[in-house]
Amino acid sequence: MKKLLTILVDCPDQKGLIYKITSVLYQNELNIIKNREYVDLDTNRFFMRTEVEGLIDEAELAAELKEALPDQSWISVVSDRKKKLVLLVTKENHCLGDLLVRNHFGEWNADVKAVIGNYEVLRNFTERFDIPYHCVSAEGLSREEHEQKMIQTIDQYAPDCIVLAKYMRILTPDFVKHYEGKVINIHHSFLPAFIGAQPYKQAYDRGVKIIGATAHFVNHHLDEGPIICQNVIPVDHSQNASDMARAGKDVEKMVLAQALKLVLEDKVLLSGNKTVVF
Amino acid sequence: MKKLLTILVDCPDQKGLIYKITSVLYQNELNIIKNREYVDLDTNRFFMRTEVEGLIDEAELAAELKEALPDQSWISVVSDRKKKLVLLVTKENHCLGDLLVRNHFGEWNADVKAVIGNYEVLRNFTERFDIPYHCVSAEGLSREEHEQKMIQTIDQYAPDCIVLAKYMRILTPDFVKHYEGKVINIHHSFLPAFIGAQPYKQAYDRGVKIIGATAHFVNHHLDEGPIICQNVIPVDHSQNASDMARAGKDVEKMVLAQALKLVLEDKVLLSGNKTVVF
Amino acid sequence: MKKLLTILVDCPDQKGLIYKITSVLYQNELNIIKNREYVDLDTNRFFMRTEVEGLIDEAELAAELKEALPDQSWISVVSDRKKKLVLLVTKENHCLGDLLVRNHFGEWNADVKAVIGNYEVLRNFTERFDIPYHCVSAEGLSREEHEQKMIQTIDQYAPDCIVLAKYMRILTPDFVKHYEGKVINIHHSFLPAFIGAQPYKQAYDRGVKIIGATAHFVNHHLDEGPIICQNVIPVDHSQNASDMARAGKDVEKMVLAQALKLVLEDKVLLSGNKTVVF
Amino acid sequence: MKKLLTILVDCPDQKGLIYKITSVLYQNELNIIKNREYVDLDTNRFFMRTEVEGLIDEAELAAELKEALPDQSWISVVSDRKKKLVLLVTKENHCLGDLLVRNHFGEWNADVKAVIGNYEVLRNFTERFDIPYHCVSAEGLSREEHEQKMIQTIDQYAPDCIVLAKYMRILTPDFVKHYEGKVINIHHSFLPAFIGAQPYKQAYDRGVKIIGATAHFVNHHLDEGPIICQNVIPVDHSQNASDMARAGKDVEKMVLAQALKLVLEDKVLLSGNKTVVF
């Protein structure tokens, strides 16, 4: 039976790459449905994302492509199996609400396996959707102890992707490393403006006329991981910091949902501290 | 010496097209700088735009590609020679002003060769930029007679592209056919809303909260040619029809400039009554 | 105890209106918190929305204002009591999902009292939020019979506002009249473009580069009631009609939520077939 | 003969202010055309902007209003006389081009009296519009010496407003103080992101998905004056720093023109380091 596969390539740029890759696809009678390429001239790396249809084993195709491509190429052939998601929350509900509704109605080729919070606040809401909720309180625990318990709870679900849906705790480098490239965060500002705490207070104090939100992969530098999506909304002098925060919620949940959709569809590649979004 | 060429392909879709095309490029030692493809599943046509660098004659490359591709393929290999532009105007100045400033400072790989109007109003402004201005008055002439004179005036400049920069006369099918695929218009509404005359009056009467502008290729159906670019701005109840018209000018000139840039960079292909914008 | 009141005025324009109104407020020792005015020069009507704080009875204040204002003035003094909402749905879930989450977390000074649909599809989802769901099937009924049953079901909740959250049935003038000025609809296009059925199919066929959504009050002309909010998102050639429909859902739910918030906060006045949004 | 006057008020908030102000207007038989108010709850200041029509002397009206208002009120009554503008430039042409075209076609109730640059580059372009161009080279001069010459050149035109249309020199506190509240700058980033030099390089390095521009009043802290307008455009991974800079020019010139229009129409009041834009 025909399969839909997504091929991701990140390799040193050189002449003839598309020819070499499509030559492998042609020999295997794969039909190209979508294809995007990009060359980062700063790093001289070539990026490609190709959706193909045909009869072939993922591992075999990956091996053939590896053969055809230069050394130090990274190749991934992804089948269309359902991905597993875990959502991390604290007390704010707007991103969680939006994601659970989308999940409930099967908007993605993915399933939310669990919601994990450091408070009980969002348990009732989560359980209305028949999704398990785990409360891992940080009370009385060191950051490391708490993260150990979080990791144990998360790992039982073997998630493909972890979404920080307004999870308001700072992560240690060890936690980040454990889930490298798998953690998406929504930051309630138009990064890199207003890094850190209380961005809406900062925005109000600065008298800005536009506020925004940024979805990004999490890395070891707080609020500085590769940006996936950003969006903004206009504000004016009549809105105080808490009005801005309220208005910001809608753009936050929209940007997070856009970023998650792109990630779940394997459309986001990493290029250093930037993303290539196909 | 190395040349920069843009290859445009519009052909029946089939397996292996990218492989076949890039195979020709690889054999000719051409380096792919940018590449985009699209398959229109309604019409089963494949579209591709590729920028390459190398040593090859345009006609020769086009011939080799034709050989490699199925029947009924359309192939164009475009060098980076400067394109020639003619602008048509009536009395409004905002689009003309923006385009002449961009042209004056060499923003495009193109030159405005002349401005042609049906009134004298914009002569003085045009001549400040040392661009010839021709007034072809429609007074006392039938539509056909006027267009004949317009065509004579335009054709002496052999333009690659004709921009209707608020040219407020309806064109006959003959005129449109004479310049098929070469004429861009800016329509002062978010098409297909408010087709026809006085779109801002219509928008005001309808109480809309957003107005827009549409740049499109001109075909024989008024305001119904393939859309290249659209953009919008918010309006509110406090703006009357003439406020909206004033506000609309900024979005009109921006949208027209965006569309023209895309066309001059050979990024717009036609697919029936739609555009593929790479 | 101090009350928060919202005063809405729609009256013939004449000199001194603000002075006369604020004079009444001053004499009653009311503190103005927010104030907006607008004069529609086409109809010569004056509109005002004022938030005041103080100790006064709503009816008394309305009477005093009536006294101070010209004949044919419409005055409304609204207390901050919770409003009652009823949502009407068919099968699509995105607007309902968004509204029920917002309601669940108390985002408005209003309560969703019931969801009424013409199918059973959304019962399970609605009941997860402990909101009553009524299915009023149209099967085997004339339009009038069905609407009669709808009205009976709706009226038991005495709603202040009825939201058509993707309710896909055409309403009769009688139904519309019964709930005059109380029914909000979300139309899945950037009205007045693509009036009628299948707007995304129409948009795709036209090759537009932007799609949108429109929230409006319902009147007797289908899709032609006063517009409250509109918003748009960019699309491109690579999206087919169903991709556009999917993308459109996010803008639909956002626009409907914005419009509903404005209506619930008494910020939308009617001026003929337009809205004045303060 | 009837005059159009704009009244600006910035005073301590207290009960009855609108009543007291409109009472003065009513007694003088002035017709209110537009009216906006705002109370800054942080500072407890009341702001109002009112357009009136009638027969009264500006100074007399200002005096009557002063009488009616609390101590420490700031009142300004502005007639509709044409304002005088001076533009400062360095080498970039896009903002200058846009402003000179708008000025040429009389878009504002204002006149550009002169363009002053620190290079000769933009002389030829400026003079095409019959606007005097002064080159005040900074070569061999200390910052103070150069500014002294700038001030002499500027002051002969007694401008109401000075526009830094990509004037790339840092201003001293003395210069800023000399023209307090009169100098508008366009910053090529979405402030406060990317403060300082090379914002597009910074934006590219950070991998942002949106870039913007900010028009603000200049104060003694570089890039930190009160923000008037901001706007953004989307970018993606395929654009390098210089592509972003090119794309940014269009949003820069649009934002600067919006801000200048607001300032020329007396719609921008200062509230500490923020603006109130009516």
Short mmCIF file of N, CA and C in Angstrom, two decimals, chain A residues 101-238:
data_model
loop_
_atom_site.label_atom_id
_atom_site.label_comp_id
_atom_site.label_asym_id
_atom_site.label_seq_id
_atom_site.Cartn_x
_atom_site.Cartn_y
_atom_site.Cartn_z
N VAL A 101 -9.24 21.75 22.84
CA VAL A 101 -10.37 21.73 21.91
C VAL A 101 -9.91 21.22 20.54
N ARG A 102 -8.78 21.73 20.06
CA ARG A 102 -8.24 21.27 18.77
C ARG A 102 -7.96 19.77 18.81
N ASN A 103 -7.39 19.33 19.91
CA ASN A 103 -7.07 17.90 20.06
C ASN A 103 -8.35 17.07 20.09
N HIS A 104 -9.33 17.56 20.84
CA HIS A 104 -10.60 16.83 20.98
C HIS A 104 -11.26 16.60 19.62
N PHE A 105 -11.18 17.58 18.76
CA PHE A 105 -11.84 17.46 17.46
C PHE A 105 -10.89 16.95 16.36
N GLY A 106 -9.74 16.43 16.80
CA GLY A 106 -8.87 15.74 15.84
C GLY A 106 -8.28 16.64 14.77
N GLU A 107 -7.92 17.86 15.18
CA GLU A 107 -7.40 18.80 14.18
C GLU A 107 -6.00 18.42 13.68
N TRP A 108 -5.26 17.70 14.51
CA TRP A 108 -3.89 17.32 14.12
C TRP A 108 -3.77 15.81 13.91
N ASN A 109 -2.71 15.42 13.26
CA ASN A 109 -2.32 14.02 13.21
C ASN A 109 -1.47 13.73 14.45
N ALA A 110 -2.08 13.93 15.60
CA ALA A 110 -1.36 13.81 16.88
C ALA A 110 -2.39 13.69 18.00
N ASP A 111 -1.94 13.16 19.12
CA ASP A 111 -2.81 13.01 20.30
C ASP A 111 -2.15 13.62 21.52
N VAL A 112 -2.91 14.39 22.27
CA VAL A 112 -2.44 14.83 23.58
C VAL A 112 -2.58 13.65 24.53
N LYS A 113 -1.46 13.18 25.05
CA LYS A 113 -1.47 12.01 25.92
C LYS A 113 -1.68 12.40 27.38
N ALA A 114 -1.22 13.58 27.77
CA ALA A 114 -1.37 14.01 29.16
C ALA A 114 -1.13 15.50 29.28
N VAL A 115 -1.71 16.07 30.33
CA VAL A 115 -1.40 17.44 30.73
C VAL A 115 -0.74 17.37 32.10
N ILE A 116 0.37 18.06 32.26
CA ILE A 116 1.10 18.02 33.53
C ILE A 116 1.26 19.45 34.03
N GLY A 117 0.83 19.68 35.26
CA GLY A 117 0.91 21.03 35.81
C GLY A 117 1.59 21.05 37.16
N ASN A 118 2.01 22.22 37.59
CA ASN A 118 2.57 22.30 38.94
C ASN A 118 1.53 22.78 39.96
N TYR A 119 0.29 22.90 39.53
CA TYR A 119 -0.83 23.20 40.45
C TYR A 119 -2.01 22.33 40.06
N GLU A 120 -3.01 22.33 40.91
CA GLU A 120 -4.21 21.52 40.62
C GLU A 120 -5.23 22.28 39.76
N VAL A 121 -5.01 23.58 39.61
CA VAL A 121 -6.00 24.49 39.01
C VAL A 121 -6.65 23.97 37.73
N LEU A 122 -5.86 23.38 36.86
CA LEU A 122 -6.38 23.03 35.54
C LEU A 122 -6.77 21.56 35.41
N ARG A 123 -6.78 20.84 36.53
CA ARG A 123 -7.15 19.42 36.49
C ARG A 123 -8.59 19.24 36.01
N ASN A 124 -9.51 19.91 36.67
CA ASN A 124 -10.92 19.72 36.34
C ASN A 124 -11.19 19.97 34.86
N PHE A 125 -10.64 21.07 34.35
CA PHE A 125 -10.85 21.39 32.94
C PHE A 125 -10.28 20.31 32.04
N THR A 126 -9.07 19.88 32.33
CA THR A 126 -8.41 18.87 31.49
C THR A 126 -9.20 17.57 31.48
N GLU A 127 -9.66 17.16 32.66
CA GLU A 127 -10.34 15.87 32.75
C GLU A 127 -11.69 15.86 32.04
N ARG A 128 -12.27 17.03 31.83
CA ARG A 128 -13.50 17.09 31.04
C ARG A 128 -13.29 16.55 29.61
N PHE A 129 -12.05 16.56 29.17
CA PHE A 129 -11.73 16.05 27.83
C PHE A 129 -11.18 14.62 27.88
N ASP A 130 -11.29 13.97 29.06
CA ASP A 130 -10.77 12.61 29.23
C ASP A 130 -9.28 12.50 28.97
N ILE A 131 -8.58 13.55 29.32
CA ILE A 131 -7.12 13.54 29.20
C ILE A 131 -6.56 13.44 30.62
N PRO A 132 -5.60 12.53 30.87
CA PRO A 132 -5.03 12.44 32.23
C PRO A 132 -4.31 13.74 32.62
N TYR A 133 -4.53 14.14 33.85
CA TYR A 133 -3.86 15.33 34.39
C TYR A 133 -2.96 14.90 35.55
N HIS A 134 -1.72 15.31 35.52
CA HIS A 134 -0.81 15.03 36.63
C HIS A 134 -0.39 16.33 37.27
N CYS A 135 -0.57 16.41 38.56
CA CYS A 135 -0.05 17.57 39.29
C CYS A 135 1.27 17.20 39.93
N VAL A 136 2.33 17.88 39.50
CA VAL A 136 3.64 17.66 40.10
C VAL A 136 4.01 18.97 40.81
N SER A 137 3.62 19.06 42.05
CA SER A 137 3.86 20.29 42.81
C SER A 137 5.35 20.52 43.04
N ALA A 138 5.74 21.76 42.98
CA ALA A 138 7.14 22.11 43.22
C ALA A 138 7.38 22.46 44.68
N GLU A 139 6.32 22.44 45.43
CA GLU A 139 6.44 22.89 46.82
C GLU A 139 7.41 22.04 47.63
N GLY A 140 8.32 22.70 48.27
CA GLY A 140 9.26 22.01 49.14
C GLY A 140 10.35 21.26 48.41
N LEU A 141 10.37 21.38 47.08
CA LEU A 141 11.39 20.66 46.31
C LEU A 141 12.40 21.64 45.71
N SER A 142 13.63 21.18 45.57
CA SER A 142 14.61 21.96 44.82
C SER A 142 14.22 21.89 43.34
N ARG A 143 14.77 22.82 42.56
CA ARG A 143 14.46 22.82 41.12
C ARG A 143 14.80 21.45 40.51
N GLU A 144 15.94 20.88 40.94
CA GLU A 144 16.38 19.62 40.36
C GLU A 144 15.43 18.49 40.76
N GLU A 145 15.04 18.47 42.01
CA GLU A 145 14.12 17.42 42.46
C GLU A 145 12.79 17.49 41.70
N HIS A 146 12.30 18.73 41.56
CA HIS A 146 11.03 18.89 40.87
C HIS A 146 11.13 18.42 39.42
N GLU A 147 12.20 18.81 38.78
CA GLU A 147 12.36 18.41 37.38
C GLU A 147 12.50 16.89 37.25
N GLN A 148 13.15 16.26 38.21
CA GLN A 148 13.27 14.80 38.18
C GLN A 148 11.89 14.17 38.16
N LYS A 149 11.00 14.69 39.02
CA LYS A 149 9.64 14.16 39.07
C LYS A 149 8.87 14.48 37.77
N MET A 150 9.10 15.64 37.23
CA MET A 150 8.47 16.01 35.96
C MET A 150 8.91 15.03 34.87
N ILE A 151 10.23 14.83 34.80
CA ILE A 151 10.78 13.94 33.75
C ILE A 151 10.18 12.54 33.86
N GLN A 152 10.09 12.03 35.09
CA GLN A 152 9.48 10.70 35.27
C GLN A 152 8.04 10.67 34.76
N THR A 153 7.33 11.72 35.08
CA THR A 153 5.92 11.78 34.67
C THR A 153 5.80 11.90 33.16
N ILE A 154 6.60 12.77 32.58
CA ILE A 154 6.57 12.97 31.13
C ILE A 154 6.98 11.70 30.39
N ASP A 155 8.08 11.08 30.84
CA ASP A 155 8.69 10.01 30.05
C ASP A 155 7.81 8.78 29.90
N GLN A 156 6.89 8.58 30.83
CA GLN A 156 6.00 7.42 30.67
C GLN A 156 5.14 7.54 29.42
N TYR A 157 5.03 8.77 28.87
CA TYR A 157 4.22 8.95 27.66
C TYR A 157 5.06 9.00 26.38
N ALA A 158 6.39 8.96 26.54
CA ALA A 158 7.30 8.97 25.39
C ALA A 158 6.85 9.97 24.31
N PRO A 159 6.70 11.23 24.69
CA PRO A 159 6.16 12.21 23.74
C PRO A 159 7.12 12.55 22.60
N ASP A 160 6.55 12.83 21.44
CA ASP A 160 7.35 13.36 20.33
C ASP A 160 7.59 14.85 20.51
N CYS A 161 6.69 15.48 21.25
CA CYS A 161 6.77 16.92 21.38
C CYS A 161 6.15 17.33 22.72
N ILE A 162 6.81 18.26 23.41
CA ILE A 162 6.32 18.77 24.68
C ILE A 162 5.99 20.25 24.50
N VAL A 163 4.77 20.61 24.84
CA VAL A 163 4.35 21.99 24.64
C VAL A 163 4.23 22.70 25.98
N LEU A 164 4.99 23.78 26.15
CA LEU A 164 4.86 24.59 27.36
C LEU A 164 3.72 25.58 27.11
N ALA A 165 2.53 25.19 27.55
CA ALA A 165 1.33 25.99 27.30
C ALA A 165 1.11 26.93 28.48
N LYS A 166 2.04 27.89 28.60
CA LYS A 166 2.08 28.81 29.74
C LYS A 166 2.56 28.07 31.01
N TYR A 167 3.62 27.30 30.85
CA TYR A 167 4.29 26.66 31.99
C TYR A 167 5.30 27.67 32.50
N MET A 168 5.07 28.19 33.68
CA MET A 168 5.77 29.40 34.11
C MET A 168 7.02 29.12 34.96
N ARG A 169 7.61 27.97 34.80
CA ARG A 169 8.84 27.69 35.56
C ARG A 169 10.05 27.69 34.62
N ILE A 170 11.16 28.16 35.17
CA ILE A 170 12.42 28.17 34.41
C ILE A 170 12.98 26.76 34.38
N LEU A 171 13.44 26.33 33.23
CA LEU A 171 13.94 24.97 33.07
C LEU A 171 15.46 24.94 33.21
N THR A 172 15.98 23.89 33.78
CA THR A 172 17.44 23.75 33.89
C THR A 172 18.00 23.25 32.56
N PRO A 173 19.27 23.51 32.32
CA PRO A 173 19.92 22.97 31.11
C PRO A 173 19.77 21.45 31.00
N ASP A 174 19.79 20.75 32.14
CA ASP A 174 19.65 19.29 32.09
C ASP A 174 18.29 18.87 31.54
N PHE A 175 17.23 19.54 32.00
CA PHE A 175 15.90 19.24 31.50
C PHE A 175 15.83 19.50 29.99
N VAL A 176 16.32 20.67 29.61
CA VAL A 176 16.29 21.06 28.20
C VAL A 176 17.04 20.04 27.36
N LYS A 177 18.19 19.61 27.84
CA LYS A 177 19.02 18.67 27.08
C LYS A 177 18.31 17.32 26.94
N HIS A 178 17.62 16.91 28.00
CA HIS A 178 16.92 15.63 27.99
C HIS A 178 15.88 15.57 26.86
N TYR A 179 15.31 16.72 26.52
CA TYR A 179 14.26 16.75 25.49
C TYR A 179 14.69 17.63 24.30
N GLU A 180 15.95 17.59 23.99
CA GLU A 180 16.52 18.50 22.98
C GLU A 180 15.70 18.54 21.68
N GLY A 181 15.34 19.75 21.28
CA GLY A 181 14.62 19.92 20.00
C GLY A 181 13.17 19.51 20.05
N LYS A 182 12.67 19.14 21.22
CA LYS A 182 11.29 18.64 21.33
C LYS A 182 10.36 19.57 22.09
N VAL A 183 10.91 20.61 22.70
CA VAL A 183 10.10 21.45 23.59
C VAL A 183 9.79 22.79 22.92
N ILE A 184 8.49 23.09 22.82
CA ILE A 184 8.03 24.37 22.26
C ILE A 184 7.47 25.23 23.39
N ASN A 185 7.79 26.51 23.37
CA ASN A 185 7.29 27.43 24.38
C ASN A 185 6.56 28.58 23.70
N ILE A 186 5.59 29.14 24.40
CA ILE A 186 4.98 30.39 23.93
C ILE A 186 5.41 31.49 24.89
N HIS A 187 6.04 32.51 24.34
CA HIS A 187 6.47 33.64 25.18
C HIS A 187 5.53 34.80 24.94
N HIS A 188 5.07 35.40 26.02
CA HIS A 188 4.06 36.43 25.92
C HIS A 188 4.65 37.79 25.58
N SER A 189 5.50 37.81 24.57
CA SER A 189 5.94 39.09 24.02
C SER A 189 6.52 38.85 22.66
N PHE A 190 6.73 39.96 21.96
CA PHE A 190 7.30 39.91 20.65
C PHE A 190 8.81 39.87 20.83
N LEU A 191 9.35 38.68 21.11
CA LEU A 191 10.79 38.57 21.36
C LEU A 191 11.60 39.15 20.20
N PRO A 192 12.73 39.75 20.46
CA PRO A 192 13.42 39.85 21.73
C PRO A 192 13.04 41.07 22.55
N ALA A 193 11.93 41.72 22.25
CA ALA A 193 11.49 42.80 23.12
C ALA A 193 10.94 42.19 24.41
N PHE A 194 11.22 42.82 25.51
CA PHE A 194 10.60 42.44 26.78
C PHE A 194 10.90 41.00 27.18
N ILE A 195 12.16 40.62 27.06
CA ILE A 195 12.60 39.34 27.61
C ILE A 195 12.35 39.35 29.11
N GLY A 196 12.04 38.17 29.64
CA GLY A 196 11.95 38.05 31.09
C GLY A 196 10.55 38.20 31.61
N ALA A 197 10.44 38.61 32.85
CA ALA A 197 9.16 38.60 33.56
C ALA A 197 8.29 39.81 33.18
N GLN A 198 6.99 39.63 33.33
CA GLN A 198 6.01 40.71 33.18
C GLN A 198 6.15 41.51 31.88
N PRO A 199 6.18 40.84 30.75
CA PRO A 199 6.35 41.58 29.50
C PRO A 199 5.25 42.59 29.23
N TYR A 200 4.01 42.32 29.67
CA TYR A 200 2.95 43.28 29.38
C TYR A 200 3.12 44.54 30.22
N LYS A 201 3.58 44.37 31.45
CA LYS A 201 3.91 45.53 32.29
C LYS A 201 5.01 46.34 31.61
N GLN A 202 6.03 45.66 31.13
CA GLN A 202 7.12 46.34 30.43
C GLN A 202 6.59 47.07 29.18
N ALA A 203 5.72 46.41 28.45
CA ALA A 203 5.19 46.99 27.20
C ALA A 203 4.36 48.23 27.51
N TYR A 204 3.54 48.13 28.55
CA TYR A 204 2.72 49.27 28.95
C TYR A 204 3.61 50.44 29.37
N ASP A 205 4.61 50.13 30.20
CA ASP A 205 5.49 51.20 30.69
C ASP A 205 6.23 51.87 29.53
N ARG A 206 6.54 51.10 28.50
CA ARG A 206 7.27 51.67 27.37
C ARG A 206 6.34 52.40 26.40
N GLY A 207 5.03 52.22 26.57
CA GLY A 207 4.07 52.91 25.70
C GLY A 207 4.06 52.38 24.28
N VAL A 208 4.24 51.09 24.10
CA VAL A 208 4.26 50.54 22.73
C VAL A 208 2.87 50.58 22.12
N LYS A 209 2.82 50.53 20.80
CA LYS A 209 1.55 50.59 20.07
C LYS A 209 1.19 49.23 19.46
N ILE A 210 2.06 48.25 19.67
CA ILE A 210 1.81 46.89 19.18
C ILE A 210 2.39 45.93 20.22
N ILE A 211 1.64 44.87 20.52
CA ILE A 211 2.21 43.81 21.36
C ILE A 211 2.16 42.51 20.58
N GLY A 212 2.89 41.52 21.05
CA GLY A 212 2.96 40.29 20.27
C GLY A 212 3.22 39.07 21.10
N ALA A 213 3.39 37.96 20.42
CA ALA A 213 3.72 36.70 21.07
C ALA A 213 4.67 35.93 20.17
N THR A 214 5.47 35.09 20.78
CA THR A 214 6.51 34.35 20.08
C THR A 214 6.49 32.89 20.49
N ALA A 215 6.37 31.99 19.53
CA ALA A 215 6.53 30.57 19.83
C ALA A 215 7.92 30.15 19.40
N HIS A 216 8.62 29.44 20.28
CA HIS A 216 10.01 29.10 19.97
C HIS A 216 10.38 27.75 20.58
N PHE A 217 11.39 27.13 20.00
CA PHE A 217 11.96 25.95 20.65
C PHE A 217 12.71 26.42 21.89
N VAL A 218 12.72 25.56 22.89
CA VAL A 218 13.40 25.92 24.12
C VAL A 218 14.84 25.43 24.05
N ASN A 219 15.77 26.32 24.33
CA ASN A 219 17.15 25.85 24.52
C ASN A 219 17.66 26.34 25.87
N HIS A 220 18.94 26.20 26.11
CA HIS A 220 19.45 26.47 27.46
C HIS A 220 19.44 27.95 27.83
N HIS A 221 19.34 28.85 26.84
CA HIS A 221 19.22 30.26 27.20
C HIS A 221 17.74 30.65 27.24
N LEU A 222 17.28 31.04 28.36
CA LEU A 222 15.89 31.43 28.58
C LEU A 222 15.41 32.42 27.52
N ASP A 223 14.27 32.15 26.91
CA ASP A 223 13.65 33.06 25.93
C ASP A 223 14.53 33.31 24.71
N GLU A 224 15.52 32.47 24.47
CA GLU A 224 16.40 32.75 23.35
C GLU A 224 16.51 31.60 22.36
N GLY A 225 15.63 30.63 22.45
CA GLY A 225 15.67 29.51 21.50
C GLY A 225 15.17 29.94 20.13
N PRO A 226 15.36 29.06 19.15
CA PRO A 226 14.97 29.37 17.76
C PRO A 226 13.48 29.69 17.64
N ILE A 227 13.17 30.81 17.01
CA ILE A 227 11.80 31.29 16.87
C ILE A 227 11.08 30.54 15.74
N ILE A 228 9.87 30.08 16.02
CA ILE A 228 9.08 29.37 15.00
C ILE A 228 8.05 30.31 14.38
N CYS A 229 7.29 30.99 15.19
CA CYS A 229 6.20 31.88 14.75
C CYS A 229 6.13 33.10 15.64
N GLN A 230 5.72 34.21 15.05
CA GLN A 230 5.42 35.41 15.83
C GLN A 230 4.21 36.09 15.24
N ASN A 231 3.48 36.75 16.08
CA ASN A 231 2.39 37.58 15.57
C ASN A 231 2.14 38.72 16.54
N VAL A 232 1.40 39.72 16.08
CA VAL A 232 1.21 40.93 16.88
C VAL A 232 -0.24 41.40 16.80
N ILE A 233 -0.63 42.25 17.73
CA ILE A 233 -1.89 42.98 17.65
C ILE A 233 -1.65 44.42 18.09
N PRO A 234 -2.42 45.34 17.52
CA PRO A 234 -2.26 46.74 17.92
C PRO A 234 -2.85 46.99 19.31
N VAL A 235 -2.22 47.88 20.04
CA VAL A 235 -2.77 48.36 21.32
C VAL A 235 -2.70 49.88 21.31
N ASP A 236 -3.36 50.51 22.26
CA ASP A 236 -3.25 51.97 22.33
C ASP A 236 -3.16 52.45 23.78
N HIS A 237 -3.04 53.76 23.93
CA HIS A 237 -2.81 54.35 25.23
C HIS A 237 -3.91 54.00 26.24
N SER A 238 -5.11 53.68 25.74
CA SER A 238 -6.22 53.46 26.67
C SER A 238 -6.16 52.10 27.35
#
